[in-house]
Coordinates of C-alpha atoms in Angstrom, one line a residue:
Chain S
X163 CA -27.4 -8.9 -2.9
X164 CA -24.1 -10.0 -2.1
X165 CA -21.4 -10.3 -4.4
X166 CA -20.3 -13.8 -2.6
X167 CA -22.6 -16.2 -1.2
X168 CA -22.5 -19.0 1.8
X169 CA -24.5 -20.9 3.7
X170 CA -23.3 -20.2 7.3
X171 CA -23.7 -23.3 8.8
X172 CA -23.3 -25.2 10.5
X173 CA -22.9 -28.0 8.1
X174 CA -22.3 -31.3 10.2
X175 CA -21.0 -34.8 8.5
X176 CA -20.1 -37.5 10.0
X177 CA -16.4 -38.9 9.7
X178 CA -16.1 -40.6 6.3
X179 CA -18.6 -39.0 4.4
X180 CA -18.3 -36.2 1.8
X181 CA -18.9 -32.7 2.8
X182 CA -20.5 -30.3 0.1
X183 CA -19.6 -26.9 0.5
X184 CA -21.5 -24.5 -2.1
X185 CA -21.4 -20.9 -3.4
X186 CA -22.8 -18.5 -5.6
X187 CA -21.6 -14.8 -7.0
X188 CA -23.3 -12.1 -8.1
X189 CA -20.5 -10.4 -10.9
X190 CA -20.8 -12.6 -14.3
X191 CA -17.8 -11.2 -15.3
X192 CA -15.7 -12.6 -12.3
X193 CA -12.8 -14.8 -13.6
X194 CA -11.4 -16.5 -10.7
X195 CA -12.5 -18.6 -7.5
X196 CA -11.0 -20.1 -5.0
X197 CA -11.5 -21.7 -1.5
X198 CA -9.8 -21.2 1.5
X199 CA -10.0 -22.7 4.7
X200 CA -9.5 -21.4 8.1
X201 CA -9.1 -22.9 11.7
X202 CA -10.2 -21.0 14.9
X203 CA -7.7 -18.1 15.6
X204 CA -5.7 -18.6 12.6
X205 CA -5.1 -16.7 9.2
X206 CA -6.7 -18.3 6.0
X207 CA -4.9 -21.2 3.8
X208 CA -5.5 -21.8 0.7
X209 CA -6.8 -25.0 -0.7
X210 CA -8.1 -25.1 -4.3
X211 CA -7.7 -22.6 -7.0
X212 CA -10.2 -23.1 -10.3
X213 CA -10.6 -20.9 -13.4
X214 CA -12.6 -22.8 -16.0
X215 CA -16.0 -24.8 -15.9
X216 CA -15.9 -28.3 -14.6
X217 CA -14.0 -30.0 -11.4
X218 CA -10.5 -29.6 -10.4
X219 CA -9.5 -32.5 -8.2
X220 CA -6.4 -32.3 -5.4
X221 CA -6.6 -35.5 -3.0
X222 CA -9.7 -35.7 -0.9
X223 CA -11.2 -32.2 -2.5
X224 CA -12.8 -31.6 -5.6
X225 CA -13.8 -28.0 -6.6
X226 CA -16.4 -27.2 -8.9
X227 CA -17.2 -23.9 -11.3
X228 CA -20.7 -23.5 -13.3
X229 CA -20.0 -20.1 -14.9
X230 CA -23.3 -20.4 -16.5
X231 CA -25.3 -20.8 -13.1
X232 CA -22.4 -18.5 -10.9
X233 CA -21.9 -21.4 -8.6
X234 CA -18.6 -22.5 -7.4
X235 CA -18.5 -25.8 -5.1
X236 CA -15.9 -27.6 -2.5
X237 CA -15.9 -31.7 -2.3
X238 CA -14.1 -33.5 0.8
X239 CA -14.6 -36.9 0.2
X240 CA -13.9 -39.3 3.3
X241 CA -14.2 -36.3 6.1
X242 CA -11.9 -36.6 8.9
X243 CA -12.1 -34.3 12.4
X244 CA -9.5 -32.2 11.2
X245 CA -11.6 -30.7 8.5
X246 CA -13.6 -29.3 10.8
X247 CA -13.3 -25.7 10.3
X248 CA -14.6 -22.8 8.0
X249 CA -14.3 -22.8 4.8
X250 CA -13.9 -19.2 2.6
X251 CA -15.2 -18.9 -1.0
X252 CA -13.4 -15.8 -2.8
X253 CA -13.9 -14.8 -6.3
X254 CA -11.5 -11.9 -8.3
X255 CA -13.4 -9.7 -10.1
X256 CA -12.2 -9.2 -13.1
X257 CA -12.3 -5.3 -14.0
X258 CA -10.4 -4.6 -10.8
X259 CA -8.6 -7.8 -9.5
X260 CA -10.1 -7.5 -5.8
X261 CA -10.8 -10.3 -4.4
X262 CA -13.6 -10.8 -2.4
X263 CA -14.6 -13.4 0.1
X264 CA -18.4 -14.7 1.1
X265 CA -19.2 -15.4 5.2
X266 CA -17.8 -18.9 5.5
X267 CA -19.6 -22.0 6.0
X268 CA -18.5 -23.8 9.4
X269 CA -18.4 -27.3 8.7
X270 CA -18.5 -30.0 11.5
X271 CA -17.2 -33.8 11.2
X272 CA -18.2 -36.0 14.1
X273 CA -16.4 -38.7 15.3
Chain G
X152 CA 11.3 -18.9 0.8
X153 CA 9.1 -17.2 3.7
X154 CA 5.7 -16.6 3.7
X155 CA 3.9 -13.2 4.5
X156 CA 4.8 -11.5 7.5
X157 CA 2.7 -9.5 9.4
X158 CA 4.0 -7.6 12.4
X159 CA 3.6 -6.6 15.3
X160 CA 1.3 -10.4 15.8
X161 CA -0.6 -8.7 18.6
X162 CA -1.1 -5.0 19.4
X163 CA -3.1 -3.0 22.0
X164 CA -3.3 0.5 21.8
X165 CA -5.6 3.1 24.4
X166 CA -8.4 4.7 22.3
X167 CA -6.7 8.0 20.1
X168 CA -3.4 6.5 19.7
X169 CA -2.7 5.4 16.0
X170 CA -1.6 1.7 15.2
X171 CA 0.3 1.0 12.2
X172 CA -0.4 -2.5 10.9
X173 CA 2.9 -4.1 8.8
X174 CA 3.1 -6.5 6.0
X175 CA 5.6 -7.7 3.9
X176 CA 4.6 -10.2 1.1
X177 CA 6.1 -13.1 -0.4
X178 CA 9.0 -12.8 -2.1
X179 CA 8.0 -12.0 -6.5
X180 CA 4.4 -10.5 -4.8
X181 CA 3.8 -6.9 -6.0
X182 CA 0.3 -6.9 -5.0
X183 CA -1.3 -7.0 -1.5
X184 CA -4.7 -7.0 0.0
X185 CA -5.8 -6.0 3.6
X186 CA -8.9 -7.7 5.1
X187 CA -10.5 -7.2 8.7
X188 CA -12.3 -10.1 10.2
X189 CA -14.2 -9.4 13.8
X190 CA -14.9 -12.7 15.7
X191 CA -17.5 -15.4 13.8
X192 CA -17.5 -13.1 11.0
X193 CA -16.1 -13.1 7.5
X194 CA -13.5 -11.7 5.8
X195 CA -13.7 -7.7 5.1
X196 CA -12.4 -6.6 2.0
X197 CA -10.5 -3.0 3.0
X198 CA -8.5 -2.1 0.3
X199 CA -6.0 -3.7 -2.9
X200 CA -2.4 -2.3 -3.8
X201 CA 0.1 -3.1 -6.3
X202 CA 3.9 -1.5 -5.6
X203 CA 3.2 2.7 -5.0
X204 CA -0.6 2.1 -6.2
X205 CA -3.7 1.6 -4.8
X206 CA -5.8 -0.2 -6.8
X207 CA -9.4 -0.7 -5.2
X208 CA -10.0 1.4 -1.7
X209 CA -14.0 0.6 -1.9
X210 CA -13.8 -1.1 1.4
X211 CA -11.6 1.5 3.4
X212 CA -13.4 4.0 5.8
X213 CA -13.5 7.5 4.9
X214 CA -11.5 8.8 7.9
X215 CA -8.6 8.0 10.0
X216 CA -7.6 4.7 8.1
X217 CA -5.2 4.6 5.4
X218 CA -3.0 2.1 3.6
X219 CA 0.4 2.4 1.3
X220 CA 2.9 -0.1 -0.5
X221 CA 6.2 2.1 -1.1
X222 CA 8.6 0.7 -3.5
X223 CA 10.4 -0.6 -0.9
X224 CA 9.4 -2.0 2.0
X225 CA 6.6 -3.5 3.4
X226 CA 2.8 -2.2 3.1
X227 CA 1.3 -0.1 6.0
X228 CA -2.3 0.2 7.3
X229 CA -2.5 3.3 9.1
X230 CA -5.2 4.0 11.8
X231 CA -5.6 7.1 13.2
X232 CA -7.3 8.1 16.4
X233 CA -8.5 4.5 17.4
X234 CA -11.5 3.7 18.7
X235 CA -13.0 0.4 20.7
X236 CA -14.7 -0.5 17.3
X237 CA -11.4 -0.9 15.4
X238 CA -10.7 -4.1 17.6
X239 CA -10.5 -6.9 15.3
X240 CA -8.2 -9.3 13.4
X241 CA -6.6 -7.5 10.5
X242 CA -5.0 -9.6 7.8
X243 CA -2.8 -9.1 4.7
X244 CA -2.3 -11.4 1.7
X245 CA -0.1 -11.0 -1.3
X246 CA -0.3 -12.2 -4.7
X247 CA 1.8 -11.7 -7.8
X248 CA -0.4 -9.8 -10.0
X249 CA -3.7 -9.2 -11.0
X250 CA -6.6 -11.8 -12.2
X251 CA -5.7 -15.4 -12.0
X252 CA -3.1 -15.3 -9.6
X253 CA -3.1 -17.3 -6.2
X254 CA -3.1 -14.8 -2.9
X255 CA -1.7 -15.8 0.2
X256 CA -2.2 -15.2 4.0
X257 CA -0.2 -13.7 6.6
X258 CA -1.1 -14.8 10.3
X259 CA -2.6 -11.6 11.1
X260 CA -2.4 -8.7 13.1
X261 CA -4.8 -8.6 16.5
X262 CA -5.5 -5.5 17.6
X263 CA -7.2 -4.3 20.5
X264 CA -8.3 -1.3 22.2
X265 CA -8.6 -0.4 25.2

C-alpha cells in the first residue's frame, strides 16, 4: 500500500465549476498535509497547508483533513484554465518529519 | 528574501562522470529535502537533512549517490559514476524544522546523461 494516495487522472471540469481533488494516507500517526501544485516543467508551489480536522479556506481553495478516515481533500471553486495542472498531496510523518508526496492528480479545466 | 536556489538549472554529464547537485535554502531553513521526479511521474522522496545530519536516507540508493548539509554552505547531492537512468529532474526544498513546518521548492536541477 502506499503511504500517499491519488487518483492520477485526468480529472476534467469545465471552467467555472469546482474541482475536487482527494487523497488518502496510510500512517495514522501523520501530523501534517499539504497540497502543492505544479505546472509542466516547473518545480512544485505550495498552496494550502492544514493540520487539524475540518476545512481551511484561502480564496478559491478549500482543503479538507478527516484524520479519522486518513483523507485529505483540495476544493477550487469557480475553475479557471490556469488551474490546469497537477496537483501534489504530501503528508509529514510524524516520527521522522519526511515528507512524502502521492502521484499527482492532473486536473483539466476546459474552456 | 530569496527563495531556494538550486544550481547548476540544467546539467549534462557522459555516463561515469559524477554530478554534484547544489542547493541552498531559504534564509532561517535548517532542514532540506531532495526529491527526483522522471517525466509524468511523481515526486521521489530521496533523503531529509537538518544542518550536518541526515535525518531519513530511506529513499537514497545504496551506491554511488550521497547527500550532505555542512554547517555552512549549501546541501550537496553527490552522484557518482552516472548512468543513463539517473536522468531526471532532481529537486530540493527547505523548511525550518521538523513536523508542522511549511517546505518550499527550488526550480530544480535537470540532469541528463548522455
Amino acid at each position: 500500500q502506499k503511504e500517499v494516495e491519488q487518483n492520477s487522472g485526468p480529472l476534467s471540469v469545465p471552467e467555472g465549476a469546482i474541482a475536487s481533488l482527494n487523497c488518502t494516507y496510510s500512517d495514522r500517526v501523520s501530523q501534517s498535509f499539504f497540497w502543492y501544485r505544479q505546472y509542466s516543467g516547473k518545480s512544485p508551489e505550495l498552496i494550502m497547508s492544514i493540520y487539524s480536522n475540518g476545512d481551511k479556506e484561502d480564496g478559491r481553495f478549500t482543503a479538507q483533513l478527516n484524520k479519522a478516515s486518513q483523507y485529505v481533500s483540495l476544493l477550487i471553486r469557480d475553475s479557471q484554465p490556469s488551474d490546469s495542472a497537477t496537483y501534489l498531496c504530501a503528508v509529514i510523518r510524524v516520527n521522522t518529519g519526511k515528507l512524502i508526496f502521492g502521484q499527482g492528480t492532473t486536473l483539466q479545466v476546459k474552456p | 528574501n530569496a527563495g531556494v536556489m538550486q544550481n547548476p538549472r540544467h546539467l549534462v554529464r557522459r555516463r561515469g562522470q559524477e554530478a554534484r547537485l547544489r542547493c541552498s535554502p531559504m534564509k532561517g531553513h535548517s532542514h532540506v529535502y531532495w526529491y527526483r521526479q522522471l517525466p509524468e511521474e511523481g515526486l521521489k522522496f530521496m533523503v531529509y537533512l537538518q544542518k550536518e545530519n541526515i535525518i531519513d536516507e530511506s529513499g537514497m540508493p545504496k551506491e554511488r549517490f550521497s547527500a550532505e548539509f555542512p554547517k555552512e554552505g549549501p546541501s550537496i547531492l553527490r552522484i557518482q559514476q552516472v548512468v543513463r537512468g539517473d536522468s531526471a529532474a532532481y529537486f530540493c526544498a527547505s523548511s525550518p524544522g521538523r513536523g508542522q513546518t511549511e517546505a518550499f521548492f527550488g526550480q530544480g536541477t535537470r540532469l541528463t546523461v548522455v
